[in-house]
Short mmCIF file of C-alpha atoms and ligand atoms in Angstrom, two decimals:
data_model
loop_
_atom_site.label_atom_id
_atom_site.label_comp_id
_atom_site.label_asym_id
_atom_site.label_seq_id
_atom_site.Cartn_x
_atom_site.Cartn_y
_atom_site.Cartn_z
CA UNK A 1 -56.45 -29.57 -64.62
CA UNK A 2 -54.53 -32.58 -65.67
CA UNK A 3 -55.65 -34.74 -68.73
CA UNK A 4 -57.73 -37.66 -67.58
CA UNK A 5 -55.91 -41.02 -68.36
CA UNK A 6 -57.27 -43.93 -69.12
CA UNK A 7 -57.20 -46.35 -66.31
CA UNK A 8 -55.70 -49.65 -65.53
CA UNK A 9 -54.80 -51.59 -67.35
CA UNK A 10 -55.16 -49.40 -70.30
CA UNK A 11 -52.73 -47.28 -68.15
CA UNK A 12 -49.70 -48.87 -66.77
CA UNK A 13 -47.46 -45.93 -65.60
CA UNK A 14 -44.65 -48.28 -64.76
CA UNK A 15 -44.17 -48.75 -69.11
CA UNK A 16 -42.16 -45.52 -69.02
CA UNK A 17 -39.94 -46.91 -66.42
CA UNK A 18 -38.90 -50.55 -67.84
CA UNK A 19 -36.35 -49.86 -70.39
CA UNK A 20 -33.25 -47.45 -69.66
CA UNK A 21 -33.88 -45.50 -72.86
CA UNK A 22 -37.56 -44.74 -71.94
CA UNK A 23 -36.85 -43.24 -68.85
CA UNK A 24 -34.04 -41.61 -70.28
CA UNK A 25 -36.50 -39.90 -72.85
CA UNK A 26 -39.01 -39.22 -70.55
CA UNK A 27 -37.02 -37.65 -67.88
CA UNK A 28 -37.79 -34.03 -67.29
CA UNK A 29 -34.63 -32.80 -65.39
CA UNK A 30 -30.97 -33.07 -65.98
CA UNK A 31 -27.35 -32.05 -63.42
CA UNK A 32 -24.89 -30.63 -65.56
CA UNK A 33 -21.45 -28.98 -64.47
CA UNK A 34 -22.98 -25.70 -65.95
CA UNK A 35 -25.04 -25.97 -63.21
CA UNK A 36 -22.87 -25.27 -60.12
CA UNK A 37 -21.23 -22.42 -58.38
CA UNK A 38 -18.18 -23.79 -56.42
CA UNK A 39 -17.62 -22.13 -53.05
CA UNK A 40 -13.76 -22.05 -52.33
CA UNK A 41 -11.93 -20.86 -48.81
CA UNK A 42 -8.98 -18.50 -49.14
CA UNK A 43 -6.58 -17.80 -46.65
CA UNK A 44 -3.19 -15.47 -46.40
CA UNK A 45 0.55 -17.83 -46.56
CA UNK A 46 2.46 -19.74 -49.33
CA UNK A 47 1.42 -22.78 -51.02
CA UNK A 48 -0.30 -24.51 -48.20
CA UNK A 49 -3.68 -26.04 -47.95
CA UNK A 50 -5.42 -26.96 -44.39
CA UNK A 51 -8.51 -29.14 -43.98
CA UNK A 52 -11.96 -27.87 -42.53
CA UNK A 53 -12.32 -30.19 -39.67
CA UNK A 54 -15.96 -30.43 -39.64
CA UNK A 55 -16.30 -30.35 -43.94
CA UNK A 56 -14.77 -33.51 -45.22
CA UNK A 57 -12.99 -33.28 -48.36
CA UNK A 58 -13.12 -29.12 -48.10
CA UNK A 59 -10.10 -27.12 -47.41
CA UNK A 60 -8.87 -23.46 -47.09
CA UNK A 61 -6.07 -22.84 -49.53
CA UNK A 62 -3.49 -19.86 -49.98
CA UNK A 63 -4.29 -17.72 -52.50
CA UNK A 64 -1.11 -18.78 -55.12
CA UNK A 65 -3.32 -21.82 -55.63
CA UNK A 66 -6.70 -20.47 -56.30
CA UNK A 67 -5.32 -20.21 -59.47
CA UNK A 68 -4.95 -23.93 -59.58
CA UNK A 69 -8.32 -24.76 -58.43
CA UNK A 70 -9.76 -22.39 -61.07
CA UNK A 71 -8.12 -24.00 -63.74
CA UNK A 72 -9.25 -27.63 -62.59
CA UNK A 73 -13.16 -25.95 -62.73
CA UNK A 74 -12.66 -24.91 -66.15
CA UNK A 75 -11.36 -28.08 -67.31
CA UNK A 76 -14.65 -30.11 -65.25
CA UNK A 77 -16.96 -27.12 -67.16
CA UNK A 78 -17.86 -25.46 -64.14
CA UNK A 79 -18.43 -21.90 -64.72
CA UNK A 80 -18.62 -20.10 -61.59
CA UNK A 81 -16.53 -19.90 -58.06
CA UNK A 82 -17.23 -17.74 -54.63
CA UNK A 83 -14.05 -16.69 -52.86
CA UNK A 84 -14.97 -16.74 -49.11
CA UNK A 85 -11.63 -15.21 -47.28
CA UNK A 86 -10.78 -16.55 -43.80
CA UNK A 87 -9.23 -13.41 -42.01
CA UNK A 88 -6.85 -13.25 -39.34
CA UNK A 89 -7.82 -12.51 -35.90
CA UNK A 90 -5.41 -8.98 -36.56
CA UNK A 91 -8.15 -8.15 -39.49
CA UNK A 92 -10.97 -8.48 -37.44
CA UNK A 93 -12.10 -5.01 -35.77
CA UNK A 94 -15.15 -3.01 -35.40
CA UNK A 95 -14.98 -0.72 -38.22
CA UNK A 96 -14.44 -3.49 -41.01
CA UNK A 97 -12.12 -1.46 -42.73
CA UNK A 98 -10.51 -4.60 -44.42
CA UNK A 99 -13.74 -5.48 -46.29
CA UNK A 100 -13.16 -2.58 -48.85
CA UNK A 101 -9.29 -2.81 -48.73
CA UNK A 102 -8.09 -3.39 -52.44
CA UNK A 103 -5.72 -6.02 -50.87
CA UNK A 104 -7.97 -7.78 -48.87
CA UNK A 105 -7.29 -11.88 -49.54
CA UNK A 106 -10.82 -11.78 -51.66
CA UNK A 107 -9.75 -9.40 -53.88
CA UNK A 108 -6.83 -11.03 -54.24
CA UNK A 109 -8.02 -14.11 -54.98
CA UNK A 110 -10.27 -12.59 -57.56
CA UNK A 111 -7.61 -11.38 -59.39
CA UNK A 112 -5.61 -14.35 -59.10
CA UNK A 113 -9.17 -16.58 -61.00
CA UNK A 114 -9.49 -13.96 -63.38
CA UNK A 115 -5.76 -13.91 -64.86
CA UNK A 116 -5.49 -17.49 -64.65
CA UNK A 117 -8.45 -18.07 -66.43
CA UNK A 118 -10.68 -15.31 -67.62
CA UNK A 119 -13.85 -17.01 -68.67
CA UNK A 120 -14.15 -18.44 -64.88
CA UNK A 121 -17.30 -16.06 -63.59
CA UNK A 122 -16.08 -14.90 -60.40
CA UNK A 123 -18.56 -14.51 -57.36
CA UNK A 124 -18.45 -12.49 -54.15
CA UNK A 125 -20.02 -12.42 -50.63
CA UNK A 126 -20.83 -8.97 -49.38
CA UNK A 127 -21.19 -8.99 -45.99
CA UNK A 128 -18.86 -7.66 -43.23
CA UNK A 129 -18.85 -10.97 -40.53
CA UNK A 130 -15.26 -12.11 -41.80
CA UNK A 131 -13.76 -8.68 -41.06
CA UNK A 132 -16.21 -7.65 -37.77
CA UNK A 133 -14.58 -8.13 -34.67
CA UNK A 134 -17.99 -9.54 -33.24
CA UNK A 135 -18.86 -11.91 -36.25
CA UNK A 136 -21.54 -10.15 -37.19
CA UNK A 137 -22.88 -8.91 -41.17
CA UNK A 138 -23.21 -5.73 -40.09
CA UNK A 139 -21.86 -2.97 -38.08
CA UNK A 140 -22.95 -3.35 -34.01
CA UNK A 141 -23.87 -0.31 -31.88
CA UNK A 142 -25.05 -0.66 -28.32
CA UNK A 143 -25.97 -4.16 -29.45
CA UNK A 144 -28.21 -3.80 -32.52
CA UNK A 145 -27.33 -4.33 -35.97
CA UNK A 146 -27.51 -1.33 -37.65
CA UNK A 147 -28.57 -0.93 -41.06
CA UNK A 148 -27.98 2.18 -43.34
CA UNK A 149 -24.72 2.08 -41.74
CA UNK A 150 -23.98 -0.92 -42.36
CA UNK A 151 -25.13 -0.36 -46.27
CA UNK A 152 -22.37 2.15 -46.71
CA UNK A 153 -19.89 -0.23 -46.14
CA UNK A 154 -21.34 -2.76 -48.25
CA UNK A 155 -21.43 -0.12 -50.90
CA UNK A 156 -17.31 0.52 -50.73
CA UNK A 157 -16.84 -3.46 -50.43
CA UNK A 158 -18.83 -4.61 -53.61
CA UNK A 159 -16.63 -1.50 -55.74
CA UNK A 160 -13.64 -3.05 -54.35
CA UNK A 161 -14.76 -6.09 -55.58
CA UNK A 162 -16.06 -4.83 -58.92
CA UNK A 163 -12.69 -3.05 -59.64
CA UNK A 164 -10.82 -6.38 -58.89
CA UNK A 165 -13.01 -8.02 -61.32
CA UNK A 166 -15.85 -9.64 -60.33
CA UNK A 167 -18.06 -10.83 -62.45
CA UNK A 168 -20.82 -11.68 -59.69
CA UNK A 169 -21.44 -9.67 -56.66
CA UNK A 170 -23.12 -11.62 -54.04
CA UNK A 171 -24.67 -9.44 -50.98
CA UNK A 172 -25.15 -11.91 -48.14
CA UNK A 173 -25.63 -9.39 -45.28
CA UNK A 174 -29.70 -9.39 -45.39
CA UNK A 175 -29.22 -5.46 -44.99
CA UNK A 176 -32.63 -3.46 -46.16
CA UNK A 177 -32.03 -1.58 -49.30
CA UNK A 178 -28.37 -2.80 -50.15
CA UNK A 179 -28.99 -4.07 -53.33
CA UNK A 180 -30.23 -0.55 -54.82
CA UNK A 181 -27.83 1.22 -52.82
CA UNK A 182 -24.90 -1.11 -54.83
CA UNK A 183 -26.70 -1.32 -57.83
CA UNK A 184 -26.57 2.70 -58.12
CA UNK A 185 -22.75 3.00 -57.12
CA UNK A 186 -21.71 0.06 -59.91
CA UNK A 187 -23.48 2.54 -62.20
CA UNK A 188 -21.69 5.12 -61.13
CA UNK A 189 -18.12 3.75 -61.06
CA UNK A 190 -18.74 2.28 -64.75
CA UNK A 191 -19.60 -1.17 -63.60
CA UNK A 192 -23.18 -1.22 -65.29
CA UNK A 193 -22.52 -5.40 -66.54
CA UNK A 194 -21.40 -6.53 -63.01
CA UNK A 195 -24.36 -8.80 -62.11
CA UNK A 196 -26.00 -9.01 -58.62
CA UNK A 197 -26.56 -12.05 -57.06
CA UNK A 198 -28.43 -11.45 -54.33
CA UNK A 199 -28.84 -13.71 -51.33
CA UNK A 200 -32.44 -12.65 -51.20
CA UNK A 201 -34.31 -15.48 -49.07
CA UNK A 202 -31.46 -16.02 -46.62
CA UNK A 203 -32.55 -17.79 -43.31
CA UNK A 204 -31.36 -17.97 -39.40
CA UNK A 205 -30.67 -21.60 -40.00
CA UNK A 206 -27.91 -23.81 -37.94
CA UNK A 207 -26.82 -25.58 -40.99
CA UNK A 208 -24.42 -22.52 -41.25
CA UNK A 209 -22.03 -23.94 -38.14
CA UNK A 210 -19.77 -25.67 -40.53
CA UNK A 211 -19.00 -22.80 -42.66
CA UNK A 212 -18.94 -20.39 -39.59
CA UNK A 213 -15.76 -22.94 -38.67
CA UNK A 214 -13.98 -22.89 -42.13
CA UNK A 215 -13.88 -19.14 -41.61
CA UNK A 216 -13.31 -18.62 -38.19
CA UNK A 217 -16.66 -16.94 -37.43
CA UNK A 218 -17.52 -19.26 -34.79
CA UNK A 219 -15.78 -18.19 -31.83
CA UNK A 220 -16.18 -14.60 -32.91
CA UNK A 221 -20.24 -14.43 -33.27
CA UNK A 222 -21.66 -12.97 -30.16
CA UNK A 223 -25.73 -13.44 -30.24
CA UNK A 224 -27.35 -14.38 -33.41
CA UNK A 225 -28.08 -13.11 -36.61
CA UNK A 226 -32.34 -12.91 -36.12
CA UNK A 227 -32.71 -9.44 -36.65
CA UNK A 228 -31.72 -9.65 -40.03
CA UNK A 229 -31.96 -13.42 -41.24
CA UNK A 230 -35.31 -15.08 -42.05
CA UNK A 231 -37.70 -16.79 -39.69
CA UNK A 232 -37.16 -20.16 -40.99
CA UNK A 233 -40.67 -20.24 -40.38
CA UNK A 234 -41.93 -18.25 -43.10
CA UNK A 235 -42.18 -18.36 -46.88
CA UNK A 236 -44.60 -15.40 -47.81
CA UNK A 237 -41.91 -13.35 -46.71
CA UNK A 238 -39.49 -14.89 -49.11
CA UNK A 239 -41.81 -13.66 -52.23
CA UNK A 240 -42.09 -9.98 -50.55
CA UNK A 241 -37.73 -9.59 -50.53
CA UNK A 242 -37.68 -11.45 -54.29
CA UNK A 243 -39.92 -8.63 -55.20
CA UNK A 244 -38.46 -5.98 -53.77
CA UNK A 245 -34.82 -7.19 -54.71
CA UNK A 246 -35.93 -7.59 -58.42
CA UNK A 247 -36.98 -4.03 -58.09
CA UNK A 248 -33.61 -2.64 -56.51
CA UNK A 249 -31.98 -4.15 -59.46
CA UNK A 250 -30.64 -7.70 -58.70
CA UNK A 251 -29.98 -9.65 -62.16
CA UNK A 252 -30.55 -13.43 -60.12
CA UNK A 253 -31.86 -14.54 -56.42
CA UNK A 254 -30.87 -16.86 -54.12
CA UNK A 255 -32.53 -19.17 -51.32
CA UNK A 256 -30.70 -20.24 -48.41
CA UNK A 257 -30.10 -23.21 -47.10
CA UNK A 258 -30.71 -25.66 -49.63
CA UNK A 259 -32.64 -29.40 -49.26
CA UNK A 260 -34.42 -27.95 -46.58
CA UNK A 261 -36.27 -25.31 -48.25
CA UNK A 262 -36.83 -26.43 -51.60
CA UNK A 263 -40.52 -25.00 -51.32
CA UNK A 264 -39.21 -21.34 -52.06
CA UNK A 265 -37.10 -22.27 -54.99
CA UNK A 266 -40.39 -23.94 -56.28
CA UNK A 267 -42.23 -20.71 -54.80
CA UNK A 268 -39.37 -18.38 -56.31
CA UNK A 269 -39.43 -19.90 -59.57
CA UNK A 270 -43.17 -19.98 -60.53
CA UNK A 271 -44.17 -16.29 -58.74
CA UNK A 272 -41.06 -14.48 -60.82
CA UNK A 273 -39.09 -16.91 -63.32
CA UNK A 274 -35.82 -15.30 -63.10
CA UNK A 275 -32.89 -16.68 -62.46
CA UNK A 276 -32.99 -18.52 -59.32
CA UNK A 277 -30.59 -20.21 -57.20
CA UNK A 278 -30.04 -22.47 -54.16
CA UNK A 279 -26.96 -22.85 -51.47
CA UNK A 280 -26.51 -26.09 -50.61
CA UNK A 281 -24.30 -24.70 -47.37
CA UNK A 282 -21.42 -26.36 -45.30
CA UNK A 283 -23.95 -27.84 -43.15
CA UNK A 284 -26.08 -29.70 -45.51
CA UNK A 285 -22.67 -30.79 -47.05
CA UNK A 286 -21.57 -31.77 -43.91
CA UNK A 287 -24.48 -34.54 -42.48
CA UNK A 288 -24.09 -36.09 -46.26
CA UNK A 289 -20.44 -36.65 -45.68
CA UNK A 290 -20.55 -37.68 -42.30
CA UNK A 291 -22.90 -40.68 -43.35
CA UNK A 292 -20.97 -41.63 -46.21
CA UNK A 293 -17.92 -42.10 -44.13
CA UNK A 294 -19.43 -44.00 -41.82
CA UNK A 295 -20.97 -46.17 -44.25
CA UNK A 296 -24.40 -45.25 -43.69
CA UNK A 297 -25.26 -43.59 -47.07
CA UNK A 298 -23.33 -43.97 -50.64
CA UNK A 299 -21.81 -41.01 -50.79
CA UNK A 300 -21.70 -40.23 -54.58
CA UNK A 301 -25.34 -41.29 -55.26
CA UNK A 302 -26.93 -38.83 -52.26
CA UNK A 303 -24.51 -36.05 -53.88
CA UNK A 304 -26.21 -36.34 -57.34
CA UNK A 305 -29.48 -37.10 -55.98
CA UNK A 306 -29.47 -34.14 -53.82
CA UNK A 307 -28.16 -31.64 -56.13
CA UNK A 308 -30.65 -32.96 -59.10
CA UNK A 309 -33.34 -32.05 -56.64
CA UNK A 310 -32.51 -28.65 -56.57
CA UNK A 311 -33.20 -28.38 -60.94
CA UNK A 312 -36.81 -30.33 -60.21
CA UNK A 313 -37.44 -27.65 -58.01
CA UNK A 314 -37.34 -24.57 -60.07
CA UNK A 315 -33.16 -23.70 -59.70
CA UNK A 316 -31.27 -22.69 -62.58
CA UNK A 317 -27.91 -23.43 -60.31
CA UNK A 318 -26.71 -24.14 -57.13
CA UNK A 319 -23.52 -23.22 -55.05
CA UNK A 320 -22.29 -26.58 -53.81
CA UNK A 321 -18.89 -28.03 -52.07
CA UNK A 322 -19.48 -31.05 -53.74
CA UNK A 323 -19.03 -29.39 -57.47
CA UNK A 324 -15.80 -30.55 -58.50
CA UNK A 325 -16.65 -33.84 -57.65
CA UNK A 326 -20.05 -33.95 -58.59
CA UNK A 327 -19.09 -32.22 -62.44
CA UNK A 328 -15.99 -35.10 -62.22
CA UNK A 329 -18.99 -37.99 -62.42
CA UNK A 330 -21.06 -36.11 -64.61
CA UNK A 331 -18.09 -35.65 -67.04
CA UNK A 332 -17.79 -39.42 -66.89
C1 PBG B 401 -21.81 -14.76 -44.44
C2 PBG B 401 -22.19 -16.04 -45.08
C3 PBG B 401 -22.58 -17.21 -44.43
C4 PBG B 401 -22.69 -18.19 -45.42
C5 PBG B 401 -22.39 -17.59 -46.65
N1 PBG B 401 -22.10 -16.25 -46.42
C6 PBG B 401 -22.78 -17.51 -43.00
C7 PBG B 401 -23.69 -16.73 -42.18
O1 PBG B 401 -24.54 -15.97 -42.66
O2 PBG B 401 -23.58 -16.86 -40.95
C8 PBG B 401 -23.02 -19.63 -45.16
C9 PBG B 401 -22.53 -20.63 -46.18
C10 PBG B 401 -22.54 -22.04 -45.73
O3 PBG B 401 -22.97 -22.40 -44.61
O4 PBG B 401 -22.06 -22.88 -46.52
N2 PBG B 401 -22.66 -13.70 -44.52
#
């Protein structure tokens, strides 16, 4: 029950709002550069960058300058990236194998972060659709998705990623029973402080098109991914995988999209209180930029406004597009 209050005019709830240093000392969340995860694109060449046509402001760059882009985090105070590798079509087959090759472009971009700068947490996506010749997360037999299959794979790509130095293992792949299956072999292989991640409450959603783009998923992804992504319709479910990810041995969970299902970080938050996070994804990214080019929305303001949302709703953090700018305005 809340505590009655007196009423009007005894009460005047607009007081706490007149002065700038009221509100300031009443206000119960605050953005900080601490709080993002920045989502980069890697791809194979030389010093070369190339825009993502359909995320302004977001490009794909080679892997000799990750290292640049991890230095320019450090110096905003951002404390986390996520390599996502766009693979050439030659890559791309139906056993995966290049999602566990040592020399994969992730793994070499993880490297590349953690000599330049050692204190930059480095995150991962598990999953196999960049390497699957049929853009899916997991291995496809007479058109189903297969699971434990599917598993074992994950298992060989997050050690590959582990013994390149990842910090942060995120399993995006929606697979049943990965996260204890990885959990075990990072015991195993002398991993035991690599921290899980886990994309836990991961929906079917279409705000994923953008991203699908920046790493040429798109024209590969035959179907869709139903079978193993949430029913954006439901949110009880989202409680039953936190639960039963907690169990397997994730260290943090993840809801995803973002601004459109803020309810399950709220839900996340108060059932469990661990350490809970949000992706803002390409596509949520995307409709903000498109109407602040055209004029229709100030661009900076909806950024800040946006990601602040995700802290009154429960989130400890957020992977976002927009963190090196947003962490620039925060820094003054
Ligand atoms: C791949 C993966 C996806 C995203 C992160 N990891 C796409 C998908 O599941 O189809 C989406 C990120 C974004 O849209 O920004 N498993």
């Amino acid at each position: 029950m809340r505590p009655t209050q007196a009423s009007f005019p005894a009460t005047r709830l607009r007081r706490l709002r007149s002065k700038p240093g009221l509100r300031a000392m009443v206000r119960e969340n605050a953005l900080s550069p601490a709080d993002f995860i920045w989502p980069i694109f890697v791809m194979a060449g030389k010093d070369t960058e190339t825009p993502v046509p359909s995320m302004p402001g977001v490009v794909r760059r080679t892997v000799d300058r990750v290292a640049d882009a991890a230095r320019q985090a450090h110096a905003l105070g951002i404390p986390a990236m996520c390599i996502f590798p766009y693979t050439s079509m030659a890559n791309r087959t139906e056993d995966c194998a290049e999602a566990w090759n040592p020399d994969n472009l992730s793994n070499q971009a993880i490297r590349a972060i953690k000599e330049a700068v050692p204190d930059m947490m480095v995150m991962t996506d598990i999953a196999l659709d960049p390497y699957n010749i049929n853009g899916h997360d997991g291995f496809v037999e007479n058109g189903q998705i297969v699971n434990d299959r599917t598993v074992e794979a994950l298992v060989k790509m997050a050690i590959a990623q582990a013994d390149s130095g990842a910090d942060i293992l995120g399993p995006s792949d929606m697979m049943d029973g990965r996260i204890s299956a990885i959990r075990e072999a990072l015991e195993s292989h002398k991993h035991q402080d690599v921290t899980i991640l886990s994309y836990t409450a991961k929906y079917a959603s279409a705000f994923y098109g953008p991203f699908r783009d920046a790493v040429g998923a798109s024209a590969a992804l035959s179907g869709d991914k139903n079978t193993y992504q949430m029913d954006p319709a439901n949110s009880d479910e989202a409680l039953r995988l936190v639960e039963r990810d907690l169990r397997e041995g994730a260290d943090m969970v993840m809801v995803k999209p973002g601004m459109p299902y803020l309810d399950i970080c709220r839900r996340v938050k108060d059932s469990f209180g661990v350490p809970t996070f949000a992706y803002q994804v390409s596509g949520e990214y995307a409709m903000l930029q498109a109407a602040a080019q055209n004029g229709w929305l100030n661009g900076d303001q909806v950024m800040l406004e946006s990601l602040l949302a995700f802290k009154r709703a429960g989130c400890d953090g957020v992977l976002t597009y927009f963190a090196p700018r947003a962490a620039e305005i925060l820094n003054g």
